[in-house]
Short mmCIF file of C-alpha atoms and ligand atoms in Angstrom, two decimals:
data_model
loop_
_atom_site.label_atom_id
_atom_site.label_comp_id
_atom_site.label_asym_id
_atom_site.label_seq_id
_atom_site.Cartn_x
_atom_site.Cartn_y
_atom_site.Cartn_z
CA MET A 69 17.53 -5.63 -26.35
CA ASP A 70 21.15 -4.69 -27.15
CA ALA A 71 23.46 -5.92 -24.38
CA ASP A 72 26.10 -3.38 -25.44
CA GLN A 73 23.79 -0.42 -24.86
CA PRO A 74 23.49 0.72 -21.26
CA LEU A 75 19.99 0.63 -19.79
CA LEU A 76 20.95 3.45 -17.50
CA GLU A 77 23.77 5.93 -17.93
CA ILE A 78 24.68 8.46 -15.26
CA ARG A 79 26.92 11.31 -16.41
CA ASP A 80 28.70 13.69 -14.02
CA LEU A 81 25.91 13.61 -11.44
CA LYS A 82 26.17 16.17 -8.65
CA THR A 83 23.61 16.02 -5.85
CA HIS A 84 24.08 18.53 -3.06
CA PHE A 85 22.28 19.21 0.22
CA HIS A 86 21.77 22.81 1.24
CA ILE A 87 21.24 22.99 4.97
CA ARG A 88 21.71 25.61 7.66
CA GLN A 89 25.29 24.58 8.44
CA GLY A 90 26.32 24.78 4.77
CA THR A 91 26.37 22.68 1.62
CA VAL A 92 27.11 18.96 1.58
CA ARG A 93 28.34 17.66 -1.78
CA ALA A 94 26.86 14.20 -1.19
CA VAL A 95 27.38 13.11 -4.80
CA ASP A 96 30.02 15.10 -6.60
CA GLY A 97 30.55 14.12 -10.21
CA VAL A 98 29.56 10.46 -10.46
CA SER A 99 29.40 8.66 -13.83
CA LEU A 100 28.14 5.07 -14.10
CA SER A 101 26.64 2.73 -16.68
CA VAL A 102 24.26 -0.17 -16.03
CA PHE A 103 23.99 -2.88 -18.70
CA PRO A 104 21.15 -5.38 -19.29
CA GLY A 105 21.30 -8.45 -17.04
CA GLN A 106 24.39 -7.24 -15.16
CA THR A 107 24.87 -6.39 -11.50
CA LEU A 108 26.66 -3.19 -10.62
CA ALA A 109 27.64 -2.87 -6.96
CA ILE A 110 28.19 0.55 -5.41
CA VAL A 111 30.26 0.13 -2.29
CA GLY A 112 31.68 2.40 0.41
CA GLU A 113 31.45 3.47 4.04
CA SER A 114 28.38 5.22 5.48
CA GLY A 115 28.02 8.74 4.15
CA CYS A 116 30.02 8.11 0.95
CA GLY A 117 27.04 8.98 -1.27
CA LYS A 118 25.98 5.54 -2.49
CA SER A 119 22.37 5.72 -1.25
CA ILE A 120 22.04 9.34 -2.42
CA THR A 121 23.10 8.18 -5.90
CA ALA A 122 20.22 5.66 -5.82
CA GLN A 123 17.77 8.25 -4.49
CA SER A 124 18.85 10.63 -7.27
CA ILE A 125 18.07 7.96 -9.90
CA LEU A 126 14.64 7.34 -8.38
CA ARG A 127 14.09 11.09 -7.76
CA ILE A 128 13.17 10.45 -4.13
CA LEU A 129 15.70 12.77 -2.51
CA PRO A 130 14.98 14.31 0.88
CA ARG A 131 13.71 17.89 0.70
CA ALA A 132 17.13 19.52 1.20
CA GLY A 133 18.75 17.50 -1.59
CA ARG A 134 18.98 18.83 -5.12
CA ILE A 135 20.48 17.50 -8.36
CA GLU A 136 22.76 20.38 -9.33
CA HIS A 137 24.33 18.95 -12.45
CA GLY A 138 24.49 15.95 -14.75
CA HIS A 139 22.25 13.50 -16.57
CA ILE A 140 20.60 10.18 -15.76
CA HIS A 141 19.68 8.63 -19.10
CA LEU A 142 17.24 5.71 -18.99
CA GLN A 143 16.53 3.60 -22.05
CA LEU A 144 12.77 3.07 -22.05
CA SER A 145 11.40 -0.47 -22.35
CA GLY A 146 10.67 -1.31 -25.96
CA GLY A 147 12.56 1.86 -26.82
CA ASP A 148 15.17 1.91 -29.55
CA PRO A 149 18.23 3.86 -28.34
CA SER A 150 19.28 4.50 -31.96
CA ARG A 151 16.02 6.44 -32.36
CA GLY A 152 16.62 8.35 -29.16
CA GLU A 153 13.97 6.60 -27.02
CA ILE A 154 15.87 7.57 -23.95
CA VAL A 155 14.65 9.81 -21.17
CA ASP A 156 16.77 12.01 -18.89
CA LEU A 157 15.37 11.40 -15.40
CA VAL A 158 16.94 14.67 -14.21
CA GLY A 159 14.51 16.55 -16.45
CA LEU A 160 11.38 14.87 -15.04
CA ASN A 161 9.17 16.18 -12.26
CA PRO A 162 9.89 13.88 -9.26
CA LYS A 163 6.16 13.90 -8.38
CA GLY A 164 4.86 13.71 -11.97
CA GLY A 165 3.10 10.81 -13.67
CA ALA A 166 6.07 9.86 -15.89
CA MET A 167 8.38 9.48 -12.90
CA ARG A 168 5.73 7.51 -10.97
CA GLU A 169 5.44 5.10 -13.89
CA ILE A 170 9.21 4.70 -14.10
CA ARG A 171 9.45 3.99 -10.34
CA GLY A 172 8.17 0.44 -10.03
CA GLY A 173 7.60 0.03 -13.78
CA GLU A 174 11.06 0.53 -15.33
CA ILE A 175 13.04 0.59 -12.08
CA GLY A 176 12.10 -1.48 -9.02
CA MET A 177 13.56 -0.83 -5.58
CA ILE A 178 14.12 -2.69 -2.36
CA PHE A 179 15.50 -1.27 0.86
CA GLN A 180 17.03 -2.47 4.10
CA GLU A 181 13.80 -2.12 6.06
CA PRO A 182 10.67 -3.53 4.38
CA MET A 183 8.43 -1.86 6.99
CA SER A 184 9.31 1.46 5.33
CA THR A 185 7.80 0.13 2.08
CA PHE A 186 4.69 -1.59 3.44
CA SER A 187 1.84 0.06 5.26
CA PRO A 188 1.07 -1.76 8.51
CA VAL A 189 -2.70 -1.45 8.02
CA TYR A 190 -3.15 -3.30 4.71
CA THR A 191 -2.49 -6.93 3.88
CA ILE A 192 0.54 -7.94 1.81
CA GLY A 193 -1.72 -9.08 -1.04
CA HIS A 194 -3.66 -5.82 -1.12
CA GLN A 195 -0.49 -3.72 -1.29
CA ILE A 196 1.25 -5.75 -4.01
CA ALA A 197 -2.01 -5.84 -6.02
CA GLU A 198 -2.08 -2.02 -5.92
CA ALA A 199 1.40 -1.96 -7.46
CA ALA A 200 0.25 -4.51 -10.08
CA ARG A 201 -2.74 -2.30 -10.99
CA LEU A 202 -0.40 0.67 -11.42
CA HIS A 203 2.24 -1.02 -13.55
CA ARG A 204 0.63 -4.02 -15.29
CA THR A 205 -2.42 -2.32 -16.79
CA THR A 206 -1.88 -4.00 -20.16
CA ASP A 207 -2.03 -7.51 -18.69
CA ASP A 208 -5.37 -9.27 -19.06
CA ILE A 209 -4.74 -11.27 -15.90
CA GLU A 210 -6.40 -10.27 -12.63
CA PRO A 211 -3.97 -8.53 -10.22
CA ARG A 212 -4.68 -11.25 -7.64
CA GLU A 213 -3.39 -13.95 -9.99
CA LEU A 214 -0.28 -11.89 -10.80
CA VAL A 215 0.41 -11.39 -7.09
CA LEU A 216 -0.08 -15.03 -6.13
CA ASP A 217 2.22 -16.06 -8.96
CA MET A 218 4.88 -13.56 -7.86
CA LEU A 219 4.60 -14.61 -4.19
CA ALA A 220 5.20 -18.22 -5.28
CA HIS A 221 8.18 -17.05 -7.38
CA VAL A 222 9.87 -15.43 -4.40
CA GLY A 223 9.47 -18.57 -2.29
CA PHE A 224 6.21 -18.37 -0.35
CA ALA A 225 4.92 -21.94 0.00
CA HIS A 226 1.32 -20.79 0.57
CA PRO A 227 0.79 -17.59 -1.45
CA ASP A 228 -2.96 -17.61 -0.62
CA ARG A 229 -2.19 -17.41 3.08
CA THR A 230 0.51 -14.74 2.58
CA TRP A 231 -1.98 -12.67 0.55
CA SER A 232 -4.11 -12.14 3.69
CA GLN A 233 -1.25 -11.56 6.13
CA TYR A 234 -0.17 -8.17 7.49
CA PRO A 235 3.52 -7.15 7.30
CA HIS A 236 4.05 -7.55 11.07
CA GLU A 237 2.94 -11.19 10.83
CA LEU A 238 5.96 -12.11 8.67
CA SER A 239 9.54 -12.74 9.81
CA GLY A 240 12.31 -10.36 8.65
CA GLY A 241 13.38 -12.69 5.83
CA MET A 242 9.78 -13.25 4.69
CA ARG A 243 9.10 -9.50 4.73
CA GLN A 244 12.16 -9.04 2.55
CA ARG A 245 10.78 -11.65 0.10
CA ALA A 246 7.43 -9.85 0.06
CA MET A 247 9.21 -6.55 -0.67
CA ILE A 248 11.07 -8.21 -3.56
CA ALA A 249 7.70 -9.47 -4.87
CA MET A 250 6.32 -5.93 -4.68
CA ALA A 251 9.42 -4.50 -6.44
CA LEU A 252 9.22 -7.05 -9.25
CA ILE A 253 5.46 -7.10 -9.84
CA GLY A 254 5.84 -4.31 -12.42
CA ARG A 255 8.53 -6.38 -14.21
CA PRO A 256 11.21 -3.66 -14.02
CA ARG A 257 14.34 -4.01 -16.11
CA ILE A 258 16.47 -2.52 -13.34
CA LEU A 259 16.27 -3.34 -9.64
CA ILE A 260 17.91 -1.02 -7.14
CA ALA A 261 18.71 -2.88 -3.92
CA ASP A 262 19.90 -0.58 -1.11
CA GLU A 263 21.53 -2.68 1.64
CA PRO A 264 18.71 -5.26 1.32
CA THR A 265 20.34 -7.85 3.58
CA THR A 266 22.12 -5.69 6.17
CA ALA A 267 19.48 -6.27 8.87
CA LEU A 268 19.27 -10.05 8.30
CA ASP A 269 21.15 -12.91 9.95
CA VAL A 270 23.76 -14.63 7.76
CA THR A 271 21.58 -17.64 6.87
CA THR A 272 18.64 -15.51 5.78
CA GLU A 273 21.02 -13.15 3.98
CA ALA A 274 22.43 -16.08 1.96
CA GLN A 275 18.87 -17.17 1.04
CA ILE A 276 17.86 -13.68 -0.10
CA LEU A 277 21.05 -13.26 -2.17
CA ARG A 278 20.45 -16.64 -3.84
CA LEU A 279 16.84 -15.63 -4.53
CA MET A 280 17.93 -12.35 -6.12
CA LYS A 281 20.40 -14.18 -8.37
CA ARG A 282 17.70 -16.64 -9.45
CA LEU A 283 15.14 -13.92 -10.16
CA GLN A 284 17.74 -11.90 -12.07
CA ALA A 285 18.45 -14.88 -14.35
CA GLU A 286 14.72 -15.56 -14.74
CA PHE A 287 13.61 -12.00 -15.49
CA GLY A 288 16.85 -10.81 -17.14
CA MET A 289 16.97 -7.62 -15.12
CA ALA A 290 19.97 -5.49 -14.20
CA ILE A 291 20.66 -4.90 -10.50
CA ILE A 292 22.27 -1.91 -8.82
CA PHE A 293 23.38 -3.34 -5.48
CA ILE A 294 24.28 -0.82 -2.81
CA THR A 295 26.25 -2.20 0.08
CA HIS A 296 29.16 -1.66 2.46
CA ASP A 297 29.90 -5.41 2.46
CA LEU A 298 32.74 -6.43 0.12
CA GLY A 299 31.85 -10.12 0.56
CA VAL A 300 28.38 -9.44 -0.86
CA VAL A 301 29.94 -7.53 -3.76
CA ALA A 302 32.25 -10.44 -4.61
CA ARG A 303 29.28 -12.80 -4.56
CA MET A 304 26.74 -10.73 -6.43
CA ALA A 305 28.34 -8.22 -8.78
CA ASP A 306 29.85 -8.13 -12.26
CA GLN A 307 30.98 -4.51 -12.00
CA VAL A 308 31.85 -2.47 -8.91
CA ALA A 309 32.16 1.24 -8.19
CA VAL A 310 33.91 2.18 -4.94
CA MET A 311 32.78 5.53 -3.54
CA TYR A 312 34.47 7.84 -1.07
CA LEU A 313 33.09 11.23 -0.01
CA GLY A 314 30.75 11.60 -2.98
CA ASN A 315 33.19 10.46 -5.66
CA ILE A 316 33.98 7.17 -7.37
CA VAL A 317 37.59 6.35 -6.54
CA GLU A 318 37.83 2.99 -8.31
CA GLN A 319 35.62 1.27 -10.82
CA GLY A 320 35.83 -1.84 -12.97
CA ASP A 321 34.94 -5.49 -13.25
CA VAL A 322 34.86 -7.21 -9.87
CA ASP A 323 37.60 -9.78 -10.55
CA THR A 324 40.11 -7.18 -11.73
CA VAL A 325 39.29 -4.65 -9.04
CA PHE A 326 39.41 -7.12 -6.14
CA HIS A 327 42.47 -9.08 -7.34
CA ALA A 328 44.53 -6.02 -8.26
CA PRO A 329 43.12 -3.05 -6.33
CA ARG A 330 44.76 0.24 -7.23
CA HIS A 331 43.31 2.95 -5.06
CA PRO A 332 44.80 3.08 -1.53
CA TYR A 333 41.25 3.42 -0.08
CA LEU A 334 40.12 0.15 -1.69
CA LYS A 335 43.36 -1.56 -0.66
CA ALA A 336 42.70 -0.44 2.92
CA LEU A 337 39.06 -1.59 2.75
CA LEU A 338 40.17 -5.03 1.56
CA ARG A 339 42.79 -5.27 4.35
CA SER A 340 40.04 -4.54 6.89
CA VAL A 341 37.87 -7.54 5.85
CA PRO A 342 38.06 -10.59 8.18
CA ARG A 343 39.25 -13.80 6.45
CA LEU A 344 38.38 -17.39 7.33
CA ASP A 345 41.36 -18.95 5.56
CA PRO A 346 44.16 -19.35 8.21
CA ALA A 347 46.79 -19.01 5.42
CA GLU A 348 45.45 -15.52 4.77
CA ASN A 349 45.06 -14.65 8.43
CA ILE A 350 47.43 -11.74 8.49
CA GLY A 351 45.43 -9.69 10.99
CA LEU A 352 42.86 -6.99 10.46
CA GLU A 353 44.01 -3.49 9.69
CA PRO A 354 41.46 -0.78 10.36
CA ILE A 355 41.58 2.26 8.07
CA SER A 356 43.31 5.04 9.98
CA GLY A 357 41.48 8.28 10.74
CA MET A 358 37.85 9.18 10.18
CA VAL A 359 35.78 10.09 7.15
CA PRO A 360 36.26 13.90 6.96
CA ASP A 361 33.58 16.36 8.02
CA PRO A 362 31.34 16.75 4.92
CA PHE A 363 31.24 20.54 5.48
CA SER A 364 35.00 20.87 5.16
CA ARG A 365 36.24 18.52 2.49
CA PRO A 366 40.03 18.23 2.26
CA ALA A 367 41.64 20.02 -0.69
CA GLY A 368 43.02 17.82 -3.45
CA CYS A 369 42.34 14.10 -3.05
CA PRO A 370 39.54 13.65 -0.48
CA PHE A 371 41.31 10.55 0.92
CA HIS A 372 44.64 12.27 1.50
CA PRO A 373 44.36 12.79 5.32
CA ARG A 374 44.01 9.00 5.74
CA CYS A 375 46.18 7.76 2.90
CA PRO A 376 49.35 5.75 3.68
CA GLU A 377 50.73 6.65 0.23
CA PHE A 378 50.13 10.41 0.53
CA MET A 379 52.47 12.56 -1.62
CA PRO A 380 52.90 16.11 -0.25
CA ASP A 381 52.27 19.01 -2.64
CA THR A 382 50.46 16.71 -5.07
CA CYS A 383 47.72 14.82 -3.21
CA ASP A 384 46.74 17.82 -1.07
CA THR A 385 46.58 20.27 -3.98
CA ALA A 386 45.19 18.58 -7.12
CA VAL A 387 41.98 16.54 -7.37
CA PRO A 388 42.80 13.19 -9.06
CA GLN A 389 40.64 12.24 -12.05
CA LEU A 390 39.11 8.79 -12.59
CA LEU A 391 41.33 7.43 -15.37
CA PRO A 392 41.73 4.01 -17.02
CA ALA A 393 44.47 1.85 -15.56
CA VAL A 394 47.26 1.56 -18.12
CA ALA A 395 47.96 -2.15 -17.57
CA GLU A 396 44.26 -3.12 -17.71
CA PRO A 397 42.73 -0.78 -20.26
CA GLY A 398 38.96 -0.78 -20.11
CA ARG A 399 38.78 -3.12 -17.12
CA THR A 400 39.43 -0.74 -14.28
CA ARG A 401 39.74 2.98 -13.56
CA ALA A 402 41.13 4.70 -10.48
CA ALA A 403 41.22 8.28 -9.21
CA CYS A 404 44.68 8.49 -7.68
CA HIS A 405 47.84 10.47 -8.47
CA LEU A 406 49.93 7.30 -8.11
CA TYR A 407 48.75 6.34 -11.59
CA THR A 408 48.86 9.66 -13.39
FE1 SF4 B 94 46.54 8.59 -1.67
FE2 SF4 B 94 47.37 10.58 -3.17
FE3 SF4 B 94 46.22 8.50 -4.31
FE4 SF4 B 94 44.79 10.22 -2.84
S1 SF4 B 94 45.83 10.66 -4.76
S2 SF4 B 94 44.69 8.03 -2.76
S3 SF4 B 94 46.27 10.75 -1.23
S4 SF4 B 94 48.16 8.52 -3.20
#
């Protein structure tokens, strides 16, 4: 596997929702690359389009959502990108066999609420074994053995007992581990994790994040981590894309982006994070204003009604493009007129 070749490449993705009140441009021209073994975090407030980006990749959009434009190129496992063994997920039928094989086989997924993944009427073992049958058909090993092995991998001390338990019999943290086992049973090369620890207490969250790091090193998979928590991003990610109102406003490697943020939205997000270090205790600053109504996006820069660095006649007229930062070429890009 070539570490320089992206496993997944999203180009100018536009996913819109057509509902009675009008059109919501939930994702409006997003481009991202995911490399083998790396973690890309997509971060932003609720409604910024980060989960819709993930749902577009997996082709599990709600009925009103439609991919209007763009490409989602996935390098197939064992495929040689130089020979064009790459599939555009946008061209596949969301309900077709190819897409079903990719979901769970090439790309695993975990969500905030495991109960939305598991059926309450079947045991954990039965449900993960079904996923194993679907995605590990070339293995000679019995699905039960694969499942017990995976349950042990994700930290169940008694996989045999867990096999016969129902989802409601597990604690929140244990359910999350079982969902990770289900997501990884097909040995995907990319794991999409959509706010997987948001509903957990801090101790359990730390355990699940450590587990994900360990499994990533063990299986060599890439992770797309969707979160609103900048602390989780700093801990987990190599690359970060900050989204606001359907667009990426800043993108780059985590160290550069967090130590020298460029976009006023990211600067404001970082100022709003509580700090434990008294030397840094300079008081929390909430971001002024509200996320705009998605049916009436502001003209020009979508952040301009809330931006402390707003420039009249520029920011409210022209849409800023995501461009490389001059001082850090290749390491960070920002969509802001301050840098153009
Ligand atoms: Fe603020 Fe203008 Fe930059 Fe938008 S383009 S973030 S309004 S300075």
